[in-house]
PDB file of C-alpha atoms in Angstrom:
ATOM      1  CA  UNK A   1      -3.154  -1.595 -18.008  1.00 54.00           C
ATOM      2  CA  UNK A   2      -4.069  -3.393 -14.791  1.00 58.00           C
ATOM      3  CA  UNK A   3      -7.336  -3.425 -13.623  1.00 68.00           C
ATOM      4  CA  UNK A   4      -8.828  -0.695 -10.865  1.00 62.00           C
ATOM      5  CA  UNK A   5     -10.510  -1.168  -7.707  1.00 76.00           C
ATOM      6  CA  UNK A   6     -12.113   1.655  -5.490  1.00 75.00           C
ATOM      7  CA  UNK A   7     -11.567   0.815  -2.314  1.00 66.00           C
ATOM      8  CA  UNK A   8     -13.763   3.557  -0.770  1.00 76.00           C
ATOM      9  CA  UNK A   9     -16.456   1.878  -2.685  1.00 75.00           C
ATOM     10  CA  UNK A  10     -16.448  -1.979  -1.895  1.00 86.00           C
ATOM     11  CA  UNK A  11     -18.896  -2.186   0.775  1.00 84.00           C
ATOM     12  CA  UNK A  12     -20.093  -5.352   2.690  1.00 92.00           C
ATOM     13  CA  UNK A  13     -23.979  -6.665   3.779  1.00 91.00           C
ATOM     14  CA  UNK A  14     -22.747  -8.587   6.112  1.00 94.00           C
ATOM     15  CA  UNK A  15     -20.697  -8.639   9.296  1.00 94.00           C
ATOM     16  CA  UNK A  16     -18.148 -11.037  10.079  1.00 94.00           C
ATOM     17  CA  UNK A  17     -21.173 -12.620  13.338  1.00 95.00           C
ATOM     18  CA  UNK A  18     -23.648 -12.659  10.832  1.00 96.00           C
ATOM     19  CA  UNK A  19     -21.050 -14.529   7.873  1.00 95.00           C
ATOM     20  CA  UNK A  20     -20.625 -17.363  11.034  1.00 95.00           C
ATOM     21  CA  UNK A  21     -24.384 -17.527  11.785  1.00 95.00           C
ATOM     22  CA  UNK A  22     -25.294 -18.213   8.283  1.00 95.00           C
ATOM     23  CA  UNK A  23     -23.072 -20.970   7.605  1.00 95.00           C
ATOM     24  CA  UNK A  24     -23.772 -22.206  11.171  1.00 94.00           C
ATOM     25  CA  UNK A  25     -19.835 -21.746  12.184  1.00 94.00           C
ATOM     26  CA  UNK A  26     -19.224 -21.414  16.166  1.00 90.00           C
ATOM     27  CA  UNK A  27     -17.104 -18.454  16.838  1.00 87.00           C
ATOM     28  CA  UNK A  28     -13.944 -17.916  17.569  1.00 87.00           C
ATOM     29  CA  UNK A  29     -12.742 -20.535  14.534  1.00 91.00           C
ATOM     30  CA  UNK A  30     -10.909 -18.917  11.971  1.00 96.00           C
ATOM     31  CA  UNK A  31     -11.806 -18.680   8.448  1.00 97.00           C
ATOM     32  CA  UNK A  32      -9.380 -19.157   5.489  1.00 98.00           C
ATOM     33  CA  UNK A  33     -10.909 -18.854   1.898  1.00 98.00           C
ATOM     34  CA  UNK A  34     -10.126 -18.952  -1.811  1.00 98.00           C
ATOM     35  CA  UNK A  35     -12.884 -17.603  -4.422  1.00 97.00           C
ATOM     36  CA  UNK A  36     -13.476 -18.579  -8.033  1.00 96.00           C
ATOM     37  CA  UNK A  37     -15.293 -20.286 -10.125  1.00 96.00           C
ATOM     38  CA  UNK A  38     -14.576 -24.099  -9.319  1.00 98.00           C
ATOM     39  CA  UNK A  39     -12.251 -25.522 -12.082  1.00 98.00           C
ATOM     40  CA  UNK A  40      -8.589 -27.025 -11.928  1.00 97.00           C
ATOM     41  CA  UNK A  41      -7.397 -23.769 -13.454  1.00 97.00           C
ATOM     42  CA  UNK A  42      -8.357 -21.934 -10.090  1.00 98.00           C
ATOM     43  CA  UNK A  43      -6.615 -24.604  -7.941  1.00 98.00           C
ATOM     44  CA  UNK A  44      -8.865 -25.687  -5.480  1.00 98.00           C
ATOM     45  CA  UNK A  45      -7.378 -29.370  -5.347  1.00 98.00           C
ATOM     46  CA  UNK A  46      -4.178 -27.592  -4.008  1.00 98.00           C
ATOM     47  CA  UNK A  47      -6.511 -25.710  -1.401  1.00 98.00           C
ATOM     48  CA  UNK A  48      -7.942 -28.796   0.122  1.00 98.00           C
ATOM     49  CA  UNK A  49      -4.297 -30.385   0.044  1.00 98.00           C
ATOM     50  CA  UNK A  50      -2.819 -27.878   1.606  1.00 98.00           C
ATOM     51  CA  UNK A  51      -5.784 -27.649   3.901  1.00 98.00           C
ATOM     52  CA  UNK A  52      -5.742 -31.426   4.790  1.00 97.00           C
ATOM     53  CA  UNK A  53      -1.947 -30.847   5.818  1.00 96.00           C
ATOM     54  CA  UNK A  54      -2.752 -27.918   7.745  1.00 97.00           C
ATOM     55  CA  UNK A  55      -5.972 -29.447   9.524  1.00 95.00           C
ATOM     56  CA  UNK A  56      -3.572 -32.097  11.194  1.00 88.00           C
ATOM     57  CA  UNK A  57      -1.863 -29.216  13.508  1.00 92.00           C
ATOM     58  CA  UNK A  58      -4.805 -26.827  13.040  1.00 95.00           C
ATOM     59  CA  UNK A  59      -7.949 -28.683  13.267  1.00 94.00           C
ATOM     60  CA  UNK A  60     -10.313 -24.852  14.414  1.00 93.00           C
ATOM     61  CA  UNK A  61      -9.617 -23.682  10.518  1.00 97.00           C
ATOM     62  CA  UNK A  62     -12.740 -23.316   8.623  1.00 97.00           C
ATOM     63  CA  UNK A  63     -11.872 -23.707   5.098  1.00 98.00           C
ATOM     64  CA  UNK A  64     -14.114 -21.570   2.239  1.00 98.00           C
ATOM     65  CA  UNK A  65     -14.310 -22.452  -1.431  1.00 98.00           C
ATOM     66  CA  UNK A  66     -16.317 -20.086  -2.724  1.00 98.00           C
ATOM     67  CA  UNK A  67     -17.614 -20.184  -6.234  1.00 97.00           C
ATOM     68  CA  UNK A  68     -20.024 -22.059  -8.765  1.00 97.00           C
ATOM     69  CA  UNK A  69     -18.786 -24.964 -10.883  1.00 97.00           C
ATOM     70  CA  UNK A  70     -19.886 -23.741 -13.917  1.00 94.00           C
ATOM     71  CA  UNK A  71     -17.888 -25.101 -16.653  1.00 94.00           C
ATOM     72  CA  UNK A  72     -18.275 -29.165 -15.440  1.00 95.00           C
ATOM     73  CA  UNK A  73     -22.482 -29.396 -14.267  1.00 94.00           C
ATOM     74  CA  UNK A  74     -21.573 -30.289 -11.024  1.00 96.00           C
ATOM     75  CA  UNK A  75     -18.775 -32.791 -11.788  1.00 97.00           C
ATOM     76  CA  UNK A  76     -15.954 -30.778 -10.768  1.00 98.00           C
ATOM     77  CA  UNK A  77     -17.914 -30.255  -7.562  1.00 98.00           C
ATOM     78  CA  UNK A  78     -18.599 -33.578  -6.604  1.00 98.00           C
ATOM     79  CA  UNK A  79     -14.451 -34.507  -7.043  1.00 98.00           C
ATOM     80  CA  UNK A  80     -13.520 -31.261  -4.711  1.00 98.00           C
ATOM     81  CA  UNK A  81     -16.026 -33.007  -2.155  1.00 97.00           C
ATOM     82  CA  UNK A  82     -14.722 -36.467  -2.574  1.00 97.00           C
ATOM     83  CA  UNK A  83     -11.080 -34.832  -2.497  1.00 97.00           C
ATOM     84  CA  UNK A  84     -11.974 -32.695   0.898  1.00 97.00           C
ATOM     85  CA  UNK A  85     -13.690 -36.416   2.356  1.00 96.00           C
ATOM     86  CA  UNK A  86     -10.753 -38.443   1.592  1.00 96.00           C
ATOM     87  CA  UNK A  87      -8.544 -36.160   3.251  1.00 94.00           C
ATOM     88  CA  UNK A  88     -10.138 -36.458   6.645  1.00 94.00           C
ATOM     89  CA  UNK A  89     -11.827 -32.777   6.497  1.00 95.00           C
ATOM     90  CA  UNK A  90     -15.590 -33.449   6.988  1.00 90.00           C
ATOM     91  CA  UNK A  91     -17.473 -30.656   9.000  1.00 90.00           C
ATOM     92  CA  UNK A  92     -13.803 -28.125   8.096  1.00 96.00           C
ATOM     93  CA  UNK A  93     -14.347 -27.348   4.679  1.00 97.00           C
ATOM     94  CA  UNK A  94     -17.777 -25.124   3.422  1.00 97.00           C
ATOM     95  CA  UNK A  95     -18.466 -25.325  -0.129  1.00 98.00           C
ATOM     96  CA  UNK A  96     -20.504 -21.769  -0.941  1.00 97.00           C
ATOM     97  CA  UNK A  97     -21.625 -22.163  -3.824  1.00 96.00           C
ATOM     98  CA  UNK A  98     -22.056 -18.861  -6.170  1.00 95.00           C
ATOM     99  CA  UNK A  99     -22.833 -15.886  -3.605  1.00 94.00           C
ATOM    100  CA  UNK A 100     -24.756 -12.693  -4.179  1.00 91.00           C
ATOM    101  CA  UNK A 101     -22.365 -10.595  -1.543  1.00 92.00           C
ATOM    102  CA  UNK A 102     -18.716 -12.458  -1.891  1.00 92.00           C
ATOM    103  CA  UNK A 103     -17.397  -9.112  -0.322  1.00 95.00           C
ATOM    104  CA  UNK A 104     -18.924 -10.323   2.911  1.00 96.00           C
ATOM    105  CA  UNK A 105     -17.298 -13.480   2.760  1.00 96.00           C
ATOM    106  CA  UNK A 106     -14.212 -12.169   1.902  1.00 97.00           C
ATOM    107  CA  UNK A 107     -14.188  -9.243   4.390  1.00 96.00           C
ATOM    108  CA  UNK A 108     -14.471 -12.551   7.314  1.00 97.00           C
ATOM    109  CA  UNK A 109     -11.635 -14.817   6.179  1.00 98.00           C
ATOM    110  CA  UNK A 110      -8.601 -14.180   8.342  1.00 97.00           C
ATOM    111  CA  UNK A 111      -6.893 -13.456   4.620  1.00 98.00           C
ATOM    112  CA  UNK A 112      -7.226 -14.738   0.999  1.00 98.00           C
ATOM    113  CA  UNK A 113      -5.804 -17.345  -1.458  1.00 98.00           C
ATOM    114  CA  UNK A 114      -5.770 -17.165  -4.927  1.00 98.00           C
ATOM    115  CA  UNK A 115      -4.205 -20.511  -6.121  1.00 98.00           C
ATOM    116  CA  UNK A 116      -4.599 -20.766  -9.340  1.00 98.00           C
ATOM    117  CA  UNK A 117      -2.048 -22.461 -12.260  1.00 97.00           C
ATOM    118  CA  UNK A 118      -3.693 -19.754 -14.698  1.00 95.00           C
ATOM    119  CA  UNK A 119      -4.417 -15.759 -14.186  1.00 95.00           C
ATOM    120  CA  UNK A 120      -4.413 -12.658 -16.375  1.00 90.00           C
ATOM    121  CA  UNK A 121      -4.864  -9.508 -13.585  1.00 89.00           C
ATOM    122  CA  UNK A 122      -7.337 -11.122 -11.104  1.00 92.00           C
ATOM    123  CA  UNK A 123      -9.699  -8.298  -9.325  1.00 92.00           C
ATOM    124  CA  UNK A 124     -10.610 -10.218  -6.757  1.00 95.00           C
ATOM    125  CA  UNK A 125      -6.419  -9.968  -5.426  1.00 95.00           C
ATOM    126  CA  UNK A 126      -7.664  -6.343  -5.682  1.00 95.00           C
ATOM    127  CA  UNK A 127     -10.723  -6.406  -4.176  1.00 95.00           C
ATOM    128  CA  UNK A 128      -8.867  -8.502  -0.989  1.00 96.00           C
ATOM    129  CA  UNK A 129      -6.151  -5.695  -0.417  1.00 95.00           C
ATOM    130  CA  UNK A 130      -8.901  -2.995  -0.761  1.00 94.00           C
ATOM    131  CA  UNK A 131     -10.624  -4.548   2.039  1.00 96.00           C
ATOM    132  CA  UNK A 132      -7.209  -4.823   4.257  1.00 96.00           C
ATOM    133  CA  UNK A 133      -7.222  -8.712   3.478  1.00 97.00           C
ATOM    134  CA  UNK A 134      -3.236  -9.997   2.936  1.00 98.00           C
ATOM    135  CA  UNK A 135      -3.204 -12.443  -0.003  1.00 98.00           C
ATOM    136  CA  UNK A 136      -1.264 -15.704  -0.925  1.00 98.00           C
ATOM    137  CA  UNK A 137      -1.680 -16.282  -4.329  1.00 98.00           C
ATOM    138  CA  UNK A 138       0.523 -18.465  -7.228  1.00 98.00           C
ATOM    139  CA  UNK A 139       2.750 -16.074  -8.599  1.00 98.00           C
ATOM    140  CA  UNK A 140       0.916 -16.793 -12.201  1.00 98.00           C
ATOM    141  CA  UNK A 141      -0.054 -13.905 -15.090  1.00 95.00           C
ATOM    142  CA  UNK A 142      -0.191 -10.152 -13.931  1.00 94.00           C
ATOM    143  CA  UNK A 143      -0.097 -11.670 -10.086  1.00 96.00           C
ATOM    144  CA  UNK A 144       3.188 -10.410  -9.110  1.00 96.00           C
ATOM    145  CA  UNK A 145       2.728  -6.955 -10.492  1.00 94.00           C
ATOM    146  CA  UNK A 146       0.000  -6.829  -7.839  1.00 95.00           C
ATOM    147  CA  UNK A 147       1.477  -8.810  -4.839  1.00 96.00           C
ATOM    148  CA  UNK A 148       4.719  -7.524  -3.262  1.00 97.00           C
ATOM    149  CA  UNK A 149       5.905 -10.613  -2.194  1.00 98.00           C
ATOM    150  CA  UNK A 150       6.666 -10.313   1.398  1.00 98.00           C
ATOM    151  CA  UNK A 151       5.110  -6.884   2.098  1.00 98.00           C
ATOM    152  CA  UNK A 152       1.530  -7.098   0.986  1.00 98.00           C
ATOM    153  CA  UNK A 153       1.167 -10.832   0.878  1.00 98.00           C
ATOM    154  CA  UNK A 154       3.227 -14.014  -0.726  1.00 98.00           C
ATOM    155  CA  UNK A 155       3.554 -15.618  -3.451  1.00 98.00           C
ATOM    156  CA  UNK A 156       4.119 -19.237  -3.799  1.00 98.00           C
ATOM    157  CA  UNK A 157       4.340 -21.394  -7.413  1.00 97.00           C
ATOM    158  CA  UNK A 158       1.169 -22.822  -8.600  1.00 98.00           C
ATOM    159  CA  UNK A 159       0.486 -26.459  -8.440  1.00 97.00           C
ATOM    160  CA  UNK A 160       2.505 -26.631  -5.113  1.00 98.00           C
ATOM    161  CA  UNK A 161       0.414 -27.228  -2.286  1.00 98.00           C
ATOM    162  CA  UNK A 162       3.073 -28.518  -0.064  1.00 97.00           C
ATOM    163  CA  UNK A 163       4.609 -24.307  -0.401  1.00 98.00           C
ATOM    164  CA  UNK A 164       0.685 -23.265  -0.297  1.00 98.00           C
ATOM    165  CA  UNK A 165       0.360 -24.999   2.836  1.00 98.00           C
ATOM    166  CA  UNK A 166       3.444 -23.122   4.350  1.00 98.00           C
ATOM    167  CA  UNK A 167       2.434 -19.917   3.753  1.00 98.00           C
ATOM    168  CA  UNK A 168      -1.055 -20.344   4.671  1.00 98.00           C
ATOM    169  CA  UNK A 169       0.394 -21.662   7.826  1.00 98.00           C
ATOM    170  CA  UNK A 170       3.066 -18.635   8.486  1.00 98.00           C
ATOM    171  CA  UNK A 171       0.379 -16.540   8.202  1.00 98.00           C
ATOM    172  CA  UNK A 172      -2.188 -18.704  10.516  1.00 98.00           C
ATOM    173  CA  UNK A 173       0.675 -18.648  13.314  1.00 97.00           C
ATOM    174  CA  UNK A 174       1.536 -14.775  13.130  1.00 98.00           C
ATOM    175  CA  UNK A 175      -1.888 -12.648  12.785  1.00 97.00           C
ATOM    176  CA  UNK A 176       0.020  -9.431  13.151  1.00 98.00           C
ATOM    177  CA  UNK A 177       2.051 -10.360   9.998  1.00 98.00           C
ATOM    178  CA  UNK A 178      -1.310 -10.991   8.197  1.00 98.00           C
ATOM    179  CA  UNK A 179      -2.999  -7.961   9.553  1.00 98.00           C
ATOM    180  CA  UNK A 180       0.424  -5.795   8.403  1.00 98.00           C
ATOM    181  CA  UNK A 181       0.449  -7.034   4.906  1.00 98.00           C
ATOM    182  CA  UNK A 182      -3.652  -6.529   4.914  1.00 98.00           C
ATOM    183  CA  UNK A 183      -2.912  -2.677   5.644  1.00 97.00           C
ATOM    184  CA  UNK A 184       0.347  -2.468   2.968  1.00 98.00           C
ATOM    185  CA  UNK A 185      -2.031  -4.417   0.384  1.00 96.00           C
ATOM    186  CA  UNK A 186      -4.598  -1.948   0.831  1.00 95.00           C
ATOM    187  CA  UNK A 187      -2.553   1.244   0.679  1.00 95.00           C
ATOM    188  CA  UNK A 188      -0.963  -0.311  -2.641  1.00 95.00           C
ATOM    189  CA  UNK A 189      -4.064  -0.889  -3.823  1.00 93.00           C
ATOM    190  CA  UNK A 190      -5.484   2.735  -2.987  1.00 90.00           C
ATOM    191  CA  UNK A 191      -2.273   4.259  -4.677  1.00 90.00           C
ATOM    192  CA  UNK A 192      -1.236   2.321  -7.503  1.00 90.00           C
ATOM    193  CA  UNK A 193      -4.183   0.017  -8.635  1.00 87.00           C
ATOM    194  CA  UNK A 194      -7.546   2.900  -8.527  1.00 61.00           C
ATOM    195  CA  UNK A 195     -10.371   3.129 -11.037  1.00 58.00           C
ATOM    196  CA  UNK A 196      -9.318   6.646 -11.396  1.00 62.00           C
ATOM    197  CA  UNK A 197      -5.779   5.341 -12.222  1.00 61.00           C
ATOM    198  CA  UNK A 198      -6.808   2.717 -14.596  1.00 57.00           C
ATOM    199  CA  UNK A 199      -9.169   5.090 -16.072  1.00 56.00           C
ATOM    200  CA  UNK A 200      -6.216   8.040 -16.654  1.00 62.00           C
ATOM    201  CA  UNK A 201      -4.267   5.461 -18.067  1.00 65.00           C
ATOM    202  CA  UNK A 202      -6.524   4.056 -20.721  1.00 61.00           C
ATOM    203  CA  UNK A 203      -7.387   7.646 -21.537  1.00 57.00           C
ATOM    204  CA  UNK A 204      -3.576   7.925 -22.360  1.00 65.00           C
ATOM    205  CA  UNK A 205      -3.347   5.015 -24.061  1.00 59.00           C
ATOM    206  CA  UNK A 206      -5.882   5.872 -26.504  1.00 71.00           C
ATOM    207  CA  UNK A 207      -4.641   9.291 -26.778  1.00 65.00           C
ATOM    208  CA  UNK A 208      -1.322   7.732 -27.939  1.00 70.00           C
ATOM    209  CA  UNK A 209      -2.878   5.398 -30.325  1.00 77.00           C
ATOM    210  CA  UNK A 210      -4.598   8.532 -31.742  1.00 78.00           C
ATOM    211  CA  UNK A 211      -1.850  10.811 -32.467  1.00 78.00           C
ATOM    212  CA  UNK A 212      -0.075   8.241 -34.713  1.00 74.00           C
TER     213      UNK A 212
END
């Protein structure tokens, strides 16, 4: 049973101005973003490679890792910096930290990646296409049940961030594509991945289990 996500319900503090004046971005640069706690399992290394490629041809791209490092005190941190230094990307890349209103944040990135090597059914993917965001994401765990590859976003393989790099970069060069797949991912989302229908389906489930 895949998770739910009501999309009438997600609601953001912030506007997309007030996202730029807090981080001290100048309009009109573009945001790109991945969210997570900060651990190799979520892939930012592959991020900040792909980023560093990117940069080279795109150097207006303000790139967001947003999330805590939680599992490493810091450590983990400190290599994604060194990692986003070494690649030439000082002043491109905004580490968040944790943040109390990540709908904000994601509601202003042009659209989301999700590169992670390891996923169940990630709600965030969810909480992206209810807030018309298109999604790249490493077609890991429940990931492609969500993602129609093509149509609401695409789907690369994880630990590839030569393949993360292209996509991020087909979808940097055609905004209409992104804002098409945005609109597909949320009607998907609104028809196929509700609370209401995650909630009629575990009702089934355990109405199965009880008439054995």
């Amino acid at each position: 049973i895949p998770n739910g996500v009501d999309c009438d319900e997600i609601q953001c503090r912030n506007s997309r101005e007030e996202i730029l004046r807090k981080f001290q971005i100048d309009p009109p640069r573009r945001m790109v973003g991945t969210i997570g706690r900060l651990c190799p399992a979520k892939g930012q290394e592959e991020f900040l490679k792909a980023a560093q490629t990117i940069s080279e041809e795109m150097p207006d791209v303000v790139w967001m890792v947003i999330g805590k490092d939680m599992e490493f005190g810091g450590g983990y941190e400190t290599q994604l910096r060194t990692l986003a230094q070494e690649g030439g990307l000082n002043g491109r890349v905004i580490f968040t930290g944790h943040q109390p209103d990540p709908f904000s944040l994601l509601n202003a990135l042009e659209f989301f990646v999700l590169p992670s090597k390891l996923e169940g059914m990630p709600l965030v993917i969810l909480e992206a296409m209810a807030l018309k965001k298109a999604v790249i994401a490493s077609a890991v765990g429940g990931v492609p049940e969500v993602i129609l590859d093509g149509k609401t976003g695409i789907l690369v393989q994880p630990g590839d961030p030569y393949s993360l790099a292209q996509a991020i970069l087909k979808l940097l060069r055609n905004p209409e594509l992104a804002k098409s797949m945005g609109e597909a991912g949320f009607e998907r989302a609104r028809e196929n991945f509700s609370e209401s229908e995650m909630s009629r389906r575990t009702l089934t489930l355990c109405q199965e289990a009880l008439s054995y």
